[in-house]
């Protein structure tokens, strides 16, 4: 508080005039933070005489040049001063504003370098075909093995996926039935009638779609290579190794944001490699299933849109 009072000595404020907004667990690279948005909304509302927005450090406000510049311009238009306590810039001068922009450039540069390092690390791990953890897909269990890392007898551990025979049969049945019936609801009903469950829970349509979309089940064969090559995915190792003996392991598939629903990245952002595990379906069948899923999703959207149009017409006419 002393620093805030010192910085705003020309217009002293009391502690009860301070509003605190904290977005714990959110990255500074994302401006869609709930508390940050509340703060900006309060500034725009003019319900209170906001004098300054104060943050501990510039990269806690934003690490994106364009985002910071836009927010900074908004505050300037509203005659609200921006203060970074640890950086201690004088934002009222042209030199201070220029320094802030430079610091933001380096903050974004640092974030991009970190992202590149993470991707490089994932590419290195992809070449080993190991399982990196997370929720194990139905049909497999995660098994840890120890191996010799180098000529100095240093040991390392890694995980790979081991088949669970009963669950493998369930997954293969789901793929077989979808290729036959082209219907997620028919598969859901069929599994219920047969009283097939996972941990005493029936398979929902969403769970069935997730299984059908998961590349872990497909054979690392020529069809798999061709499919991912057409979608500009980085592939490891060479095409000659895609003989169908093992399954596909795909890395970097989802957006890493614990505060939002899991979102798949574009296929071109995936890193695809040959795993150590047994595949359950051929590459050809898996690719055929993806085509059917896309076609059915398109039909569902058109049908839903048509129904909404008819309903709204009835409402207007009534």
Short mmCIF file of C-alpha atoms in Angstrom, two decimals:
data_model
loop_
_atom_site.label_atom_id
_atom_site.label_comp_id
_atom_site.label_asym_id
_atom_site.label_seq_id
_atom_site.Cartn_x
_atom_site.Cartn_y
_atom_site.Cartn_z
CA UNK A 1 0.00 0.00 0.00
CA UNK A 2 2.88 2.36 0.74
CA UNK A 3 4.12 2.11 -2.85
CA UNK A 4 0.67 2.90 -4.19
CA UNK A 5 0.38 5.91 -1.91
CA UNK A 6 3.87 7.04 -2.91
CA UNK A 7 3.17 6.73 -6.62
CA UNK A 8 -0.16 8.56 -6.27
CA UNK A 9 1.11 11.20 -3.84
CA UNK A 10 -0.41 14.02 -5.90
CA UNK A 11 -3.86 12.47 -5.39
CA UNK A 12 -3.75 10.52 -2.11
CA UNK A 13 -6.26 7.68 -1.71
CA UNK A 14 -7.45 5.74 1.31
CA UNK A 15 -7.39 1.95 1.65
CA UNK A 16 -11.17 1.70 1.37
CA UNK A 17 -10.97 3.23 -2.11
CA UNK A 18 -8.87 0.36 -3.40
CA UNK A 19 -10.52 -2.52 -5.31
CA UNK A 20 -8.52 -5.75 -5.62
CA UNK A 21 -8.92 -8.17 -8.57
CA UNK A 22 -7.03 -11.49 -8.48
CA UNK A 23 -7.02 -14.10 -11.23
CA UNK A 24 -5.20 -16.99 -9.56
CA UNK A 25 -4.12 -19.80 -11.85
CA UNK A 26 -4.63 -17.85 -15.09
CA UNK A 27 -1.84 -17.10 -17.53
CA UNK A 28 -0.88 -13.51 -18.29
CA UNK A 29 -1.04 -14.49 -21.96
CA UNK A 30 -4.82 -14.68 -21.75
CA UNK A 31 -6.94 -11.54 -21.44
CA UNK A 32 -10.17 -13.52 -20.99
CA UNK A 33 -9.62 -13.73 -17.24
CA UNK A 34 -12.80 -13.28 -15.18
CA UNK A 35 -11.41 -10.85 -12.61
CA UNK A 36 -9.52 -8.88 -15.27
CA UNK A 37 -12.73 -8.51 -17.26
CA UNK A 38 -14.60 -7.37 -14.12
CA UNK A 39 -11.92 -4.74 -13.55
CA UNK A 40 -12.15 -3.43 -17.12
CA UNK A 41 -15.97 -3.43 -16.93
CA UNK A 42 -15.77 -1.35 -13.75
CA UNK A 43 -13.47 1.12 -15.50
CA UNK A 44 -15.91 1.43 -18.41
CA UNK A 45 -18.98 1.75 -16.20
CA UNK A 46 -17.82 5.04 -14.66
CA UNK A 47 -19.87 4.13 -11.59
CA UNK A 48 -16.80 4.96 -9.53
CA UNK A 49 -14.14 7.57 -10.07
CA UNK A 50 -11.29 5.22 -11.05
CA UNK A 51 -7.96 7.03 -10.84
CA UNK A 52 -5.48 4.26 -11.60
CA UNK A 53 -5.07 0.57 -12.40
CA UNK A 54 -2.16 -0.84 -10.41
CA UNK A 55 -0.44 -4.19 -10.91
CA UNK A 56 2.55 -5.71 -9.16
CA UNK A 57 4.43 -6.46 -12.37
CA UNK A 58 3.76 -5.71 -16.02
CA UNK A 59 3.61 -9.35 -17.15
CA UNK A 60 0.89 -9.99 -14.54
CA UNK A 61 -1.28 -7.58 -16.51
CA UNK A 62 -0.55 -9.04 -19.94
CA UNK A 63 2.21 -10.80 -21.86
CA UNK A 64 0.75 -10.06 -25.27
CA UNK A 65 1.87 -6.91 -27.07
CA UNK A 66 -1.40 -6.41 -28.93
CA UNK A 67 -3.59 -7.18 -25.88
CA UNK A 68 -1.60 -4.89 -23.59
CA UNK A 69 -1.53 -2.08 -26.15
CA UNK A 70 -5.32 -2.27 -26.61
CA UNK A 71 -6.00 -2.31 -22.85
CA UNK A 72 -3.47 0.47 -22.22
CA UNK A 73 -5.10 2.65 -24.92
CA UNK A 74 -8.53 2.01 -23.38
CA UNK A 75 -7.31 3.17 -19.97
CA UNK A 76 -5.72 6.27 -21.50
CA UNK A 77 -8.96 7.21 -23.25
CA UNK A 78 -10.76 6.96 -19.92
CA UNK A 79 -8.00 9.06 -18.29
CA UNK A 80 -7.09 6.19 -15.99
CA UNK A 81 -3.43 5.89 -15.11
CA UNK A 82 -1.67 2.53 -15.43
CA UNK A 83 0.93 1.73 -12.75
CA UNK A 84 3.31 -1.22 -12.54
CA UNK A 85 4.67 -1.16 -8.98
CA UNK A 86 7.82 -3.28 -9.37
CA UNK A 87 8.69 -1.76 -12.75
CA UNK A 88 7.91 1.77 -11.52
CA UNK A 89 7.36 3.37 -14.93
CA UNK A 90 6.16 6.92 -15.35
CA UNK A 91 3.29 6.34 -17.76
CA UNK A 92 2.59 10.07 -18.08
CA UNK A 93 5.69 10.59 -20.28
CA UNK A 94 6.37 9.43 -23.83
CA UNK A 95 9.59 7.75 -22.67
CA UNK A 96 7.75 5.82 -19.95
CA UNK A 97 5.14 4.59 -22.42
CA UNK A 98 7.86 3.49 -24.84
CA UNK A 99 9.66 1.55 -22.11
CA UNK A 100 6.41 -0.19 -21.16
CA UNK A 101 5.91 -1.31 -24.76
CA UNK A 102 9.48 -2.62 -24.90
CA UNK A 103 9.03 -4.61 -21.70
CA UNK A 104 5.80 -6.06 -23.10
CA UNK A 105 7.64 -7.09 -26.28
CA UNK A 106 10.19 -9.02 -24.22
CA UNK A 107 7.47 -10.57 -22.03
CA UNK A 108 5.72 -11.92 -25.13
CA UNK A 109 9.06 -13.03 -26.56
CA UNK A 110 9.78 -14.96 -23.36
CA UNK A 111 6.35 -16.61 -23.49
CA UNK A 112 6.86 -17.66 -27.11
CA UNK A 113 10.32 -19.05 -26.36
CA UNK A 114 8.86 -21.09 -23.49
CA UNK A 115 6.11 -22.42 -25.78
CA UNK A 116 8.74 -23.42 -28.36
CA UNK A 117 10.76 -25.23 -25.71
CA UNK A 118 7.70 -27.13 -24.53
CA UNK A 119 6.88 -28.14 -28.11
CA UNK A 120 10.51 -29.20 -28.74
CA UNK A 121 10.37 -31.29 -25.58
CA UNK A 122 7.13 -32.92 -26.73
CA UNK A 123 8.69 -33.69 -30.11
CA UNK A 124 11.62 -35.33 -28.34
CA UNK A 125 9.27 -37.43 -26.22
CA UNK A 126 7.19 -38.26 -29.29
CA UNK A 127 10.15 -39.98 -30.88
CA UNK A 128 10.15 -42.47 -27.97
CA UNK A 129 6.45 -43.28 -28.39
CA UNK A 130 5.89 -43.23 -24.64
CA UNK A 131 2.66 -42.54 -22.75
CA UNK A 132 2.95 -39.17 -21.00
CA UNK A 133 0.18 -39.71 -18.49
CA UNK A 134 -3.28 -38.29 -17.99
CA UNK A 135 -6.56 -40.19 -18.23
CA UNK A 136 -5.77 -43.65 -19.62
CA UNK A 137 -8.05 -44.52 -22.57
CA UNK A 138 -10.44 -47.44 -22.11
CA UNK A 139 -8.82 -50.65 -23.30
CA UNK A 140 -5.44 -49.88 -21.80
CA UNK A 141 -3.67 -49.48 -18.49
CA UNK A 142 -0.52 -47.46 -17.91
CA UNK A 143 2.52 -49.60 -17.09
CA UNK A 144 5.85 -48.20 -15.92
CA UNK A 145 9.09 -49.80 -17.10
CA UNK A 146 12.75 -49.15 -16.30
CA UNK A 147 15.36 -49.02 -19.04
CA UNK A 148 19.06 -48.25 -19.43
CA UNK A 149 19.45 -44.66 -20.51
CA UNK A 150 23.06 -44.66 -21.73
CA UNK A 151 26.41 -46.43 -21.65
CA UNK A 152 26.99 -45.25 -18.07
CA UNK A 153 24.24 -47.63 -16.87
CA UNK A 154 22.03 -44.74 -15.83
CA UNK A 155 18.44 -45.93 -15.56
CA UNK A 156 15.28 -44.11 -16.54
CA UNK A 157 11.60 -44.95 -16.27
CA UNK A 158 8.88 -44.54 -18.86
CA UNK A 159 5.22 -45.49 -19.20
CA UNK A 160 3.54 -47.38 -22.00
CA UNK A 161 0.01 -48.62 -22.59
CA UNK A 162 -0.77 -52.27 -21.88
CA UNK A 163 -3.92 -53.87 -23.31
CA UNK A 164 -6.86 -54.89 -21.11
CA UNK A 165 -8.43 -57.75 -23.18
CA UNK A 166 -12.07 -57.34 -22.06
CA UNK A 167 -12.04 -53.59 -22.67
CA UNK A 168 -10.30 -54.09 -26.01
CA UNK A 169 -13.33 -56.15 -27.12
CA UNK A 170 -15.66 -53.30 -26.13
CA UNK A 171 -13.68 -50.73 -28.12
CA UNK A 172 -13.52 -52.99 -31.17
CA UNK A 173 -17.28 -53.60 -30.92
CA UNK A 174 -17.92 -49.84 -30.83
CA UNK A 175 -15.85 -49.27 -33.98
CA UNK A 176 -17.41 -52.26 -35.76
CA UNK A 177 -20.98 -51.20 -34.92
CA UNK A 178 -20.42 -47.58 -35.95
CA UNK A 179 -19.07 -48.63 -39.33
CA UNK A 180 -22.15 -50.84 -39.68
CA UNK A 181 -24.94 -48.61 -38.33
CA UNK A 182 -23.46 -45.08 -38.63
CA UNK A 183 -25.29 -44.16 -35.43
CA UNK A 184 -23.97 -43.21 -31.98
CA UNK A 185 -27.39 -43.63 -30.34
CA UNK A 186 -27.77 -47.17 -31.71
CA UNK A 187 -24.41 -48.09 -30.20
CA UNK A 188 -25.40 -46.51 -26.88
CA UNK A 189 -28.64 -48.52 -26.83
CA UNK A 190 -26.89 -51.72 -27.86
CA UNK A 191 -24.33 -51.42 -25.06
CA UNK A 192 -27.08 -50.75 -22.51
CA UNK A 193 -29.09 -53.76 -23.65
CA UNK A 194 -25.97 -55.91 -23.36
CA UNK A 195 -25.32 -54.32 -19.94
CA UNK A 196 -21.80 -53.36 -20.95
CA UNK A 197 -20.35 -50.74 -18.60
CA UNK A 198 -17.10 -49.10 -17.60
CA UNK A 199 -16.70 -48.94 -13.80
CA UNK A 200 -20.44 -49.69 -13.48
CA UNK A 201 -21.38 -46.72 -15.66
CA UNK A 202 -23.08 -46.99 -19.03
CA UNK A 203 -21.44 -45.45 -22.08
CA UNK A 204 -22.96 -42.12 -23.11
CA UNK A 205 -23.07 -40.84 -26.68
CA UNK A 206 -20.33 -38.35 -25.75
CA UNK A 207 -18.10 -41.12 -24.39
CA UNK A 208 -18.67 -43.25 -27.49
CA UNK A 209 -17.80 -40.34 -29.78
CA UNK A 210 -14.64 -39.71 -27.74
CA UNK A 211 -13.57 -43.34 -28.19
CA UNK A 212 -14.22 -43.24 -31.93
CA UNK A 213 -12.22 -40.00 -32.29
CA UNK A 214 -9.19 -41.15 -30.31
CA UNK A 215 -6.22 -41.95 -32.62
CA UNK A 216 -4.61 -44.11 -29.92
CA UNK A 217 -6.68 -47.07 -31.14
CA UNK A 218 -5.55 -46.93 -34.76
CA UNK A 219 -2.74 -48.94 -36.27
CA UNK A 220 0.39 -47.01 -37.22
CA UNK A 221 0.16 -48.12 -40.83
CA UNK A 222 0.26 -46.53 -44.27
CA UNK A 223 -3.34 -45.30 -44.05
CA UNK A 224 -2.56 -43.58 -40.76
CA UNK A 225 0.54 -41.93 -42.23
CA UNK A 226 -1.35 -40.70 -45.30
CA UNK A 227 -4.21 -39.29 -43.20
CA UNK A 228 -1.99 -37.26 -40.89
CA UNK A 229 0.34 -36.20 -43.71
CA UNK A 230 -2.68 -34.76 -45.57
CA UNK A 231 -3.47 -32.71 -42.45
CA UNK A 232 0.12 -31.38 -42.19
CA UNK A 233 0.89 -33.14 -38.90
CA UNK A 234 4.53 -33.58 -37.86
CA UNK A 235 5.11 -37.36 -38.07
CA UNK A 236 7.77 -39.50 -36.35
CA UNK A 237 9.68 -41.57 -37.34
CA UNK A 238 9.93 -42.25 -41.09
CA UNK A 239 7.04 -43.60 -43.20
CA UNK A 240 8.86 -46.92 -43.64
CA UNK A 241 8.34 -47.58 -39.91
CA UNK A 242 4.54 -47.37 -40.21
CA UNK A 243 4.05 -51.11 -40.67
CA UNK A 244 0.97 -51.53 -38.46
CA UNK A 245 2.72 -53.39 -35.67
CA UNK A 246 2.00 -50.74 -33.04
CA UNK A 247 -0.61 -48.05 -32.39
CA UNK A 248 -0.53 -44.30 -32.92
CA UNK A 249 0.50 -41.92 -30.16
CA UNK A 250 -0.62 -38.31 -30.67
CA UNK A 251 0.78 -35.48 -28.55
CA UNK A 252 -0.11 -31.80 -28.18
CA UNK A 253 -3.75 -32.49 -29.06
CA UNK A 254 -5.55 -30.19 -26.62
CA UNK A 255 -5.42 -26.64 -25.35
CA UNK A 256 -3.74 -26.54 -21.94
CA UNK A 257 -6.21 -24.48 -19.93
CA UNK A 258 -7.52 -25.95 -16.68
CA UNK A 259 -10.22 -23.25 -16.44
CA UNK A 260 -11.99 -24.17 -19.66
CA UNK A 261 -13.46 -27.27 -21.24
CA UNK A 262 -10.93 -29.40 -23.09
CA UNK A 263 -10.59 -28.10 -26.63
CA UNK A 264 -8.90 -30.01 -29.44
CA UNK A 265 -6.25 -28.18 -31.43
CA UNK A 266 -6.10 -28.25 -35.19
CA UNK A 267 -4.65 -31.47 -36.56
CA UNK A 268 -1.68 -29.53 -37.94
CA UNK A 269 -0.67 -28.73 -34.33
CA UNK A 270 -0.63 -32.39 -33.28
CA UNK A 271 2.62 -34.35 -33.01
CA UNK A 272 2.09 -37.91 -34.24
CA UNK A 273 4.37 -40.86 -33.55
CA UNK A 274 4.41 -44.64 -33.30
CA UNK A 275 3.60 -45.83 -29.79
CA UNK A 276 4.64 -48.96 -27.93
CA UNK A 277 1.09 -50.27 -27.56
CA UNK A 278 -1.18 -52.68 -29.43
CA UNK A 279 -3.62 -51.10 -31.91
CA UNK A 280 -7.30 -52.12 -31.87
CA UNK A 281 -8.42 -51.03 -35.37
CA UNK A 282 -6.76 -50.55 -38.71
CA UNK A 283 -5.80 -47.12 -39.96
CA UNK A 284 -8.28 -47.54 -42.81
CA UNK A 285 -11.21 -48.20 -40.45
CA UNK A 286 -10.28 -45.35 -38.12
CA UNK A 287 -10.09 -42.88 -41.01
CA UNK A 288 -13.46 -44.13 -42.33
CA UNK A 289 -14.99 -43.54 -38.89
CA UNK A 290 -13.71 -39.94 -38.83
CA UNK A 291 -15.31 -39.29 -42.21
CA UNK A 292 -18.64 -40.68 -40.98
CA UNK A 293 -18.48 -38.65 -37.75
CA UNK A 294 -17.95 -35.44 -39.73
CA UNK A 295 -20.77 -36.25 -42.15
CA UNK A 296 -23.21 -37.06 -39.34
CA UNK A 297 -22.23 -33.93 -37.42
CA UNK A 298 -22.97 -31.86 -40.52
CA UNK A 299 -26.37 -33.55 -40.95
CA UNK A 300 -27.24 -32.94 -37.30
CA UNK A 301 -26.36 -29.25 -37.62
CA UNK A 302 -28.47 -28.79 -40.76
CA UNK A 303 -31.40 -30.65 -39.20
CA UNK A 304 -31.19 -28.58 -36.02
CA UNK A 305 -30.95 -25.33 -37.99
CA UNK A 306 -33.95 -26.28 -40.11
CA UNK A 307 -36.01 -27.13 -37.01
CA UNK A 308 -35.14 -23.80 -35.39
CA UNK A 309 -36.22 -21.95 -38.53
CA UNK A 310 -39.58 -23.74 -38.63
CA UNK A 311 -40.19 -23.12 -34.93
CA UNK A 312 -39.39 -19.42 -35.16
CA UNK A 313 -41.72 -19.12 -38.16
CA UNK A 314 -44.54 -20.64 -36.15
CA UNK A 315 -43.92 -18.22 -33.31
CA UNK A 316 -43.99 -15.20 -35.60
CA UNK A 317 -47.14 -16.29 -37.40
CA UNK A 318 -48.93 -17.19 -34.17
#
